mmCIF file with all atom_site columns, C-alpha atoms in Angstrom:
data_model
loop_
_atom_site.group_PDB
_atom_site.id
_atom_site.type_symbol
_atom_site.label_atom_id
_atom_site.label_alt_id
_atom_site.label_comp_id
_atom_site.label_asym_id
_atom_site.label_entity_id
_atom_site.label_seq_id
_atom_site.pdbx_PDB_ins_code
_atom_site.Cartn_x
_atom_site.Cartn_y
_atom_site.Cartn_z
_atom_site.occupancy
_atom_site.B_iso_or_equiv
_atom_site.pdbx_formal_charge
_atom_site.auth_seq_id
_atom_site.auth_comp_id
_atom_site.auth_asym_id
_atom_site.auth_atom_id
_atom_site.pdbx_PDB_model_num
ATOM 1   C CA . MET A 1 1   ? 22.659  21.442  10.151  1.00 0.00 ? 113 MET A CA 1
ATOM 2   C CA . PRO A 1 2   ? 24.730  19.236  8.265   1.00 0.00 ? 114 PRO A CA 1
ATOM 3   C CA . ARG A 1 3   ? 24.035  19.019  4.394   1.00 0.00 ? 115 ARG A CA 1
ATOM 4   C CA . ALA A 1 4   ? 23.590  15.250  4.556   1.00 0.00 ? 116 ALA A CA 1
ATOM 5   C CA . TYR A 1 5   ? 20.838  15.741  7.063   1.00 0.00 ? 117 TYR A CA 1
ATOM 6   C CA . ARG A 1 6   ? 18.921  18.148  5.005   1.00 0.00 ? 118 ARG A CA 1
ATOM 7   C CA . LEU A 1 7   ? 19.083  15.846  2.051   1.00 0.00 ? 119 LEU A CA 1
ATOM 8   C CA . SER A 1 8   ? 17.608  12.865  4.110   1.00 0.00 ? 120 SER A CA 1
ATOM 9   C CA . MET A 1 9   ? 14.505  14.963  4.828   1.00 0.00 ? 121 MET A CA 1
ATOM 10  C CA . VAL A 1 10  ? 13.498  15.375  1.184   1.00 0.00 ? 122 VAL A CA 1
ATOM 11  C CA . THR A 1 11  ? 10.182  13.548  0.541   1.00 0.00 ? 123 THR A CA 1
ATOM 12  C CA . THR A 1 12  ? 8.929   11.895  -2.437  1.00 0.00 ? 124 THR A CA 1
ATOM 13  C CA . THR A 1 13  ? 6.220   13.307  -4.837  1.00 0.00 ? 125 THR A CA 1
ATOM 14  C CA . ARG A 1 14  ? 4.655   9.803   -5.164  1.00 0.00 ? 126 ARG A CA 1
ATOM 15  C CA . PRO A 1 15  ? 1.096   9.813   -3.576  1.00 0.00 ? 127 PRO A CA 1
ATOM 16  C CA . MET A 1 16  ? 0.480   7.489   -0.548  1.00 0.00 ? 128 MET A CA 1
ATOM 17  C CA . TRP A 1 17  ? -2.265  5.837   -2.425  1.00 0.00 ? 129 TRP A CA 1
ATOM 18  C CA . THR A 1 18  ? 0.081   4.541   -5.065  1.00 0.00 ? 130 THR A CA 1
ATOM 19  C CA . CYS A 1 19  ? 2.096   2.375   -2.646  1.00 0.00 ? 131 CYS A CA 1
ATOM 20  C CA . LEU A 1 20  ? -1.105  1.547   -0.711  1.00 0.00 ? 132 LEU A CA 1
ATOM 21  C CA . GLY A 1 21  ? -2.515  0.418   -4.003  1.00 0.00 ? 133 GLY A CA 1
ATOM 22  C CA . ARG A 1 22  ? 0.295   -1.801  -4.777  1.00 0.00 ? 134 ARG A CA 1
ATOM 23  C CA . VAL A 1 23  ? 0.294   -3.356  -1.304  1.00 0.00 ? 135 VAL A CA 1
ATOM 24  C CA . LEU A 1 24  ? -3.564  -3.879  -1.572  1.00 0.00 ? 136 LEU A CA 1
ATOM 25  C CA . ALA A 1 25  ? -3.233  -5.602  -4.943  1.00 0.00 ? 137 ALA A CA 1
ATOM 26  C CA . ALA A 1 26  ? -0.364  -7.819  -3.715  1.00 0.00 ? 138 ALA A CA 1
ATOM 27  C CA . ALA A 1 27  ? -2.579  -8.777  -0.676  1.00 0.00 ? 139 ALA A CA 1
ATOM 28  C CA . VAL A 1 28  ? -5.509  -9.541  -2.885  1.00 0.00 ? 140 VAL A CA 1
ATOM 29  C CA . VAL A 1 29  ? -3.626  -11.865 -5.260  1.00 0.00 ? 141 VAL A CA 1
ATOM 30  C CA . VAL A 1 30  ? -2.143  -13.649 -2.311  1.00 0.00 ? 142 VAL A CA 1
ATOM 31  C CA . VAL A 1 31  ? -5.525  -14.140 -0.507  1.00 0.00 ? 143 VAL A CA 1
ATOM 32  C CA . THR A 1 32  ? -7.128  -15.121 -3.815  1.00 0.00 ? 144 THR A CA 1
ATOM 33  C CA . ALA A 1 33  ? -4.543  -17.759 -4.586  1.00 0.00 ? 145 ALA A CA 1
ATOM 34  C CA . ALA A 1 34  ? -4.660  -19.013 -0.965  1.00 0.00 ? 146 ALA A CA 1
ATOM 35  C CA . CYS A 1 35  ? -8.593  -19.405 -1.224  1.00 0.00 ? 147 CYS A CA 1
ATOM 36  C CA . GLY A 1 36  ? -8.490  -21.475 -4.434  1.00 0.00 ? 148 GLY A CA 1
ATOM 37  C CA . SER A 1 37  ? -5.800  -23.834 -2.987  1.00 0.00 ? 149 SER A CA 1
ATOM 38  C CA . ARG A 1 38  ? -6.551  -26.960 -0.761  1.00 0.00 ? 150 ARG A CA 1
ATOM 39  C CA . THR A 1 39  ? -4.090  -29.319 0.868   1.00 0.00 ? 151 THR A CA 1
ATOM 40  C CA . ALA A 1 40  ? -4.972  -33.006 0.782   1.00 0.00 ? 152 ALA A CA 1
ATOM 41  C CA . GLY A 1 41  ? -5.393  -34.497 4.165   1.00 0.00 ? 153 GLY A CA 1
ATOM 42  C CA . ALA A 1 42  ? -7.849  -36.279 6.545   1.00 0.00 ? 154 ALA A CA 1
ATOM 43  C CA . GLY A 1 43  ? -10.682 -33.680 6.258   1.00 0.00 ? 155 GLY A CA 1
ATOM 44  C CA . VAL A 1 44  ? -10.530 -33.256 2.424   1.00 0.00 ? 156 VAL A CA 1
ATOM 45  C CA . PRO A 1 45  ? -13.004 -35.499 0.407   1.00 0.00 ? 157 PRO A CA 1
ATOM 46  C CA . ALA A 1 46  ? -11.593 -37.765 -2.065  1.00 0.00 ? 158 ALA A CA 1
ATOM 47  C CA . ALA A 1 47  ? -11.628 -36.157 -5.677  1.00 0.00 ? 159 ALA A CA 1
ATOM 48  C CA . SER A 1 48  ? -13.245 -39.123 -7.157  1.00 0.00 ? 160 SER A CA 1
ATOM 49  C CA . ASP A 1 49  ? -16.560 -38.323 -5.349  1.00 0.00 ? 161 ASP A CA 1
ATOM 50  C CA . PRO A 1 50  ? -18.381 -36.136 -7.618  1.00 0.00 ? 162 PRO A CA 1
ATOM 51  C CA . ALA A 1 51  ? -21.145 -35.170 -5.025  1.00 0.00 ? 163 ALA A CA 1
ATOM 52  C CA . THR A 1 52  ? -18.565 -33.549 -2.558  1.00 0.00 ? 164 THR A CA 1
ATOM 53  C CA . THR A 1 53  ? -16.086 -32.047 -5.105  1.00 0.00 ? 165 THR A CA 1
ATOM 54  C CA . ARG A 1 54  ? -16.519 -28.424 -6.020  1.00 0.00 ? 166 ARG A CA 1
ATOM 55  C CA . SER A 1 55  ? -14.330 -26.540 -8.463  1.00 0.00 ? 167 SER A CA 1
ATOM 56  C CA . ALA A 1 56  ? -13.350 -23.134 -7.310  1.00 0.00 ? 168 ALA A CA 1
ATOM 57  C CA . ALA A 1 57  ? -14.063 -20.453 -9.861  1.00 0.00 ? 169 ALA A CA 1
ATOM 58  C CA . PRO A 1 58  ? -10.900 -18.652 -10.980 1.00 0.00 ? 170 PRO A CA 1
ATOM 59  C CA . THR A 1 59  ? -11.160 -14.805 -10.303 1.00 0.00 ? 171 THR A CA 1
ATOM 60  C CA . GLY A 1 60  ? -9.319  -11.737 -10.736 1.00 0.00 ? 172 GLY A CA 1
ATOM 61  C CA . VAL A 1 61  ? -9.624  -8.342  -9.180  1.00 0.00 ? 173 VAL A CA 1
ATOM 62  C CA . ILE A 1 62  ? -10.205 -4.727  -10.564 1.00 0.00 ? 174 ILE A CA 1
ATOM 63  C CA . PHE A 1 63  ? -9.347  -1.906  -8.378  1.00 0.00 ? 175 PHE A CA 1
ATOM 64  C CA . GLY A 1 64  ? -8.834  1.905   -8.563  1.00 0.00 ? 176 GLY A CA 1
ATOM 65  C CA . ILE A 1 65  ? -10.229 5.385   -7.922  1.00 0.00 ? 177 ILE A CA 1
ATOM 66  C CA . VAL A 1 66  ? -12.882 7.390   -9.688  1.00 0.00 ? 178 VAL A CA 1
ATOM 67  C CA . GLN A 1 67  ? -12.045 11.090  -9.695  1.00 0.00 ? 179 GLN A CA 1
ATOM 68  C CA . ALA A 1 68  ? -13.655 14.183  -11.297 1.00 0.00 ? 180 ALA A CA 1
ATOM 69  C CA . GLY A 1 69  ? -11.580 16.996  -12.668 1.00 0.00 ? 181 GLY A CA 1
ATOM 70  C CA . PRO A 1 70  ? -10.810 19.775  -13.475 1.00 0.00 ? 182 PRO A CA 1
ATOM 71  C CA . THR A 1 71  ? -12.121 21.370  -10.128 1.00 0.00 ? 183 THR A CA 1
ATOM 72  C CA . CYS A 1 72  ? -11.365 24.891  -10.702 1.00 0.00 ? 184 CYS A CA 1
ATOM 73  C CA . PRO A 1 73  ? -11.425 26.979  -13.976 1.00 0.00 ? 185 PRO A CA 1
ATOM 74  C CA . VAL A 1 74  ? -8.012  28.845  -13.193 1.00 0.00 ? 186 VAL A CA 1
ATOM 75  C CA . GLU A 1 75  ? -5.074  26.505  -12.579 1.00 0.00 ? 187 GLU A CA 1
ATOM 76  C CA . SER A 1 76  ? -1.284  27.522  -12.504 1.00 0.00 ? 188 SER A CA 1
ATOM 77  C CA . ALA A 1 77  ? 1.696   25.524  -11.963 1.00 0.00 ? 189 ALA A CA 1
ATOM 78  C CA . ARG A 1 78  ? 1.935   26.698  -8.304  1.00 0.00 ? 190 ARG A CA 1
ATOM 79  C CA . HIS A 1 79  ? -1.739  26.145  -7.607  1.00 0.00 ? 191 HIS A CA 1
ATOM 80  C CA . ALA A 1 80  ? -2.929  22.928  -9.400  1.00 0.00 ? 192 ALA A CA 1
ATOM 81  C CA . CYS A 1 81  ? -6.523  21.972  -8.867  1.00 0.00 ? 193 CYS A CA 1
ATOM 82  C CA . ARG A 1 82  ? -6.581  18.352  -7.786  1.00 0.00 ? 194 ARG A CA 1
ATOM 83  C CA . PRO A 1 83  ? -9.406  15.998  -9.097  1.00 0.00 ? 195 PRO A CA 1
ATOM 84  C CA . ARG A 1 84  ? -11.929 15.238  -6.401  1.00 0.00 ? 196 ARG A CA 1
ATOM 85  C CA . PRO A 1 85  ? -13.017 11.671  -5.676  1.00 0.00 ? 197 PRO A CA 1
ATOM 86  C CA . LEU A 1 86  ? -16.364 10.577  -6.633  1.00 0.00 ? 198 LEU A CA 1
ATOM 87  C CA . GLY A 1 87  ? -17.667 8.849   -3.546  1.00 0.00 ? 199 GLY A CA 1
ATOM 88  C CA . ASP A 1 88  ? -20.866 6.592   -3.416  1.00 0.00 ? 200 ASP A CA 1
ATOM 89  C CA . ALA A 1 89  ? -20.915 6.173   -7.077  1.00 0.00 ? 201 ALA A CA 1
ATOM 90  C CA . GLU A 1 90  ? -22.027 3.193   -8.810  1.00 0.00 ? 202 GLU A CA 1
ATOM 91  C CA . LEU A 1 91  ? -19.441 1.326   -10.868 1.00 0.00 ? 203 LEU A CA 1
ATOM 92  C CA . ARG A 1 92  ? -20.605 -1.142  -13.528 1.00 0.00 ? 204 ARG A CA 1
ATOM 93  C CA . ALA A 1 93  ? -18.596 -3.764  -14.990 1.00 0.00 ? 205 ALA A CA 1
ATOM 94  C CA . ARG A 1 94  ? -20.026 -5.336  -18.141 1.00 0.00 ? 206 ARG A CA 1
ATOM 95  C CA . SER A 1 95  ? -18.722 -8.624  -19.723 1.00 0.00 ? 207 SER A CA 1
ATOM 96  C CA . ALA A 1 96  ? -17.703 -8.231  -23.295 1.00 0.00 ? 208 ALA A CA 1
ATOM 97  C CA . ARG A 1 97  ? -18.308 -12.018 -23.799 1.00 0.00 ? 209 ARG A CA 1
ATOM 98  C CA . THR A 1 98  ? -21.655 -12.399 -21.914 1.00 0.00 ? 210 THR A CA 1
ATOM 99  C CA . GLY A 1 99  ? -23.097 -8.978  -21.570 1.00 0.00 ? 211 GLY A CA 1
ATOM 100 C CA . LEU A 1 100 ? -23.717 -9.585  -17.998 1.00 0.00 ? 212 LEU A CA 1
ATOM 101 C CA . THR A 1 101 ? -23.188 -6.579  -15.774 1.00 0.00 ? 213 THR A CA 1
ATOM 102 C CA . PHE A 1 102 ? -21.780 -6.474  -12.228 1.00 0.00 ? 214 PHE A CA 1
ATOM 103 C CA . SER A 1 103 ? -21.802 -3.398  -9.995  1.00 0.00 ? 215 SER A CA 1
ATOM 104 C CA . ALA A 1 104 ? -20.078 -2.025  -6.842  1.00 0.00 ? 216 ALA A CA 1
ATOM 105 C CA . ARG A 1 105 ? -20.043 1.261   -5.050  1.00 0.00 ? 217 ARG A CA 1
ATOM 106 C CA . THR A 1 106 ? -17.250 3.508   -4.499  1.00 0.00 ? 218 THR A CA 1
ATOM 107 C CA . SER A 1 107 ? -15.975 4.362   -1.123  1.00 0.00 ? 219 SER A CA 1
ATOM 108 C CA . ALA A 1 108 ? -16.249 7.981   0.174   1.00 0.00 ? 220 ALA A CA 1
ATOM 109 C CA . GLY A 1 109 ? -12.670 8.525   -1.209  1.00 0.00 ? 221 GLY A CA 1
ATOM 110 C CA . GLY A 1 110 ? -13.762 7.216   -4.575  1.00 0.00 ? 222 GLY A CA 1
ATOM 111 C CA . HIS A 1 111 ? -11.878 3.880   -4.320  1.00 0.00 ? 223 HIS A CA 1
ATOM 112 C CA . PHE A 1 112 ? -13.463 0.588   -5.631  1.00 0.00 ? 224 PHE A CA 1
ATOM 113 C CA . PHE A 1 113 ? -12.698 -3.148  -5.654  1.00 0.00 ? 225 PHE A CA 1
ATOM 114 C CA . VAL A 1 114 ? -14.546 -5.791  -7.782  1.00 0.00 ? 226 VAL A CA 1
ATOM 115 C CA . ARG A 1 115 ? -13.687 -9.530  -8.054  1.00 0.00 ? 227 ARG A CA 1
ATOM 116 C CA . LEU A 1 116 ? -14.555 -10.802 -11.354 1.00 0.00 ? 228 LEU A CA 1
ATOM 117 C CA . GLY A 1 117 ? -14.096 -13.995 -13.466 1.00 0.00 ? 229 GLY A CA 1
ATOM 118 C CA . PRO A 1 118 ? -11.429 -13.843 -16.331 1.00 0.00 ? 230 PRO A CA 1
ATOM 119 C CA . GLY A 1 119 ? -12.297 -11.937 -19.353 1.00 0.00 ? 231 GLY A CA 1
ATOM 120 C CA . GLU A 1 120 ? -12.640 -8.587  -21.077 1.00 0.00 ? 232 GLU A CA 1
ATOM 121 C CA . TYR A 1 121 ? -14.881 -5.941  -19.350 1.00 0.00 ? 233 TYR A CA 1
ATOM 122 C CA . VAL A 1 122 ? -16.121 -2.461  -19.894 1.00 0.00 ? 234 VAL A CA 1
ATOM 123 C CA . LEU A 1 123 ? -16.209 -0.200  -16.606 1.00 0.00 ? 235 LEU A CA 1
ATOM 124 C CA . THR A 1 124 ? -18.741 2.484   -16.529 1.00 0.00 ? 236 THR A CA 1
ATOM 125 C CA . VAL A 1 125 ? -19.680 4.983   -13.644 1.00 0.00 ? 237 VAL A CA 1
ATOM 126 C CA . ALA A 1 126 ? -23.512 5.617   -13.462 1.00 0.00 ? 238 ALA A CA 1
ATOM 127 C CA . THR A 1 127 ? -24.156 9.323   -12.864 1.00 0.00 ? 239 THR A CA 1
ATOM 128 C CA . THR A 1 128 ? -27.586 10.846  -12.401 1.00 0.00 ? 240 THR A CA 1
ATOM 129 C CA . ALA A 1 129 ? -26.492 14.458  -13.583 1.00 0.00 ? 241 ALA A CA 1
ATOM 130 C CA . VAL A 1 130 ? -25.223 15.677  -17.029 1.00 0.00 ? 242 VAL A CA 1
ATOM 131 C CA . PHE A 1 131 ? -21.925 16.391  -15.296 1.00 0.00 ? 243 PHE A CA 1
ATOM 132 C CA . PRO A 1 132 ? -19.508 14.745  -14.365 1.00 0.00 ? 244 PRO A CA 1
ATOM 133 C CA . ARG A 1 133 ? -19.312 12.558  -17.566 1.00 0.00 ? 245 ARG A CA 1
ATOM 134 C CA . CYS A 1 134 ? -17.262 9.360   -16.990 1.00 0.00 ? 246 CYS A CA 1
ATOM 135 C CA . PRO A 1 135 ? -15.656 7.647   -20.089 1.00 0.00 ? 247 PRO A CA 1
ATOM 136 C CA . PRO A 1 136 ? -16.042 3.799   -20.315 1.00 0.00 ? 248 PRO A CA 1
ATOM 137 C CA . VAL A 1 137 ? -12.764 1.859   -19.500 1.00 0.00 ? 249 VAL A CA 1
ATOM 138 C CA . GLY A 1 138 ? -11.855 -1.273  -20.958 1.00 0.00 ? 250 GLY A CA 1
ATOM 139 C CA . VAL A 1 139 ? -10.045 -3.900  -18.688 1.00 0.00 ? 251 VAL A CA 1
ATOM 140 C CA . SER A 1 140 ? -8.714  -7.349  -19.212 1.00 0.00 ? 252 SER A CA 1
ATOM 141 C CA . VAL A 1 141 ? -8.935  -9.632  -16.079 1.00 0.00 ? 253 VAL A CA 1
ATOM 142 C CA . ARG A 1 142 ? -6.910  -12.735 -15.702 1.00 0.00 ? 254 ARG A CA 1
ATOM 143 C CA . SER A 1 143 ? -7.163  -15.316 -13.118 1.00 0.00 ? 255 SER A CA 1
ATOM 144 C CA . GLY A 1 144 ? -5.203  -14.599 -9.863  1.00 0.00 ? 256 GLY A CA 1
ATOM 145 C CA . THR A 1 145 ? -4.322  -11.002 -11.074 1.00 0.00 ? 257 THR A CA 1
ATOM 146 C CA . ALA A 1 146 ? -5.090  -7.500  -9.854  1.00 0.00 ? 258 ALA A CA 1
ATOM 147 C CA . VAL A 1 147 ? -5.737  -4.782  -12.389 1.00 0.00 ? 259 VAL A CA 1
ATOM 148 C CA . ARG A 1 148 ? -5.639  -1.057  -11.581 1.00 0.00 ? 260 ARG A CA 1
ATOM 149 C CA . ALA A 1 149 ? -8.356  0.960   -13.558 1.00 0.00 ? 261 ALA A CA 1
ATOM 150 C CA . ASN A 1 150 ? -8.487  4.604   -12.516 1.00 0.00 ? 262 ASN A CA 1
ATOM 151 C CA . ILE A 1 151 ? -11.253 6.632   -14.046 1.00 0.00 ? 263 ILE A CA 1
ATOM 152 C CA . THR A 1 152 ? -11.105 10.394  -14.393 1.00 0.00 ? 264 THR A CA 1
ATOM 153 C CA . CYS A 1 153 ? -14.423 12.002  -15.220 1.00 0.00 ? 265 CYS A CA 1
ATOM 154 C CA . ASP A 1 154 ? -15.029 15.215  -16.726 1.00 0.00 ? 266 ASP A CA 1
ATOM 155 C CA . THR A 1 155 ? -16.543 18.070  -14.619 1.00 0.00 ? 267 THR A CA 1
ATOM 156 C CA . GLY A 1 156 ? -17.297 20.353  -17.566 1.00 0.00 ? 268 GLY A CA 1
ATOM 157 C CA . ILE A 1 157 ? -15.185 23.154  -16.194 1.00 0.00 ? 269 ILE A CA 1
ATOM 158 C CA . ARG A 1 158 ? -12.832 24.425  -18.923 1.00 0.00 ? 270 ARG A CA 1
ATOM 159 C CA . LEU A 1 159 ? -9.442  25.904  -18.209 1.00 0.00 ? 271 LEU A CA 1
ATOM 160 C CA . LEU A 1 160 ? -8.484  29.061  -19.474 1.00 0.00 ? 272 LEU A CA 1
ATOM 161 C CA . ALA A 1 161 ? -6.042  27.656  -21.871 1.00 0.00 ? 273 ALA A CA 1
ATOM 162 C CA . GLN A 1 162 ? -8.642  25.164  -23.324 1.00 0.00 ? 274 GLN A CA 1
ATOM 163 C CA . ALA A 1 163 ? -11.305 27.936  -23.669 1.00 0.00 ? 275 ALA A CA 1
ATOM 164 C CA . ALA A 1 164 ? -8.787  30.324  -25.530 1.00 0.00 ? 276 ALA A CA 1
ATOM 165 C CA . GLY A 1 165 ? -7.766  27.364  -27.841 1.00 0.00 ? 277 GLY A CA 1
ATOM 166 C CA . ASN A 1 166 ? -11.159 26.333  -28.642 1.00 0.00 ? 278 ASN A CA 1
ATOM 167 C CA . SER A 1 167 ? -12.568 29.966  -29.285 1.00 0.00 ? 279 SER A CA 1
ATOM 168 C CA . GLY A 1 168 ? -11.217 30.005  -32.681 1.00 0.00 ? 280 GLY A CA 1
#
């Protein structure tokens, strides 16, 4: 087999979700921008008529994945334990300015998508058990933009290296 052919078979280590997430973010921005714009024409009411004029509220998007890890107590370089997605979890976005809370549910794969107005938000994951513990994540949303906010929750499992270092 020629050497050049073997080199072309090398795969990347970048997860498929990274590329898919970027494509999704770009699509959301394009769709959001398209929804907010109107072209003047015969079917569009005159801007001077206040009864028929509505201002489209500017929005941005927060998307990401909620995962829990570590998932096994013994981990080596050859056998890394990957975090598991937290599916059907409630994600809450609290506005720092108004205190209003918006919520969404994660998909079976832990992915979420929330459309919000511009501002500062704190994301939290509502869990009913002690573990996993999910830290709050601060996010800044701007109009017409998509922001990735991945949340990694602590399962409570301690790796051997961490346990040995904390024993004292």
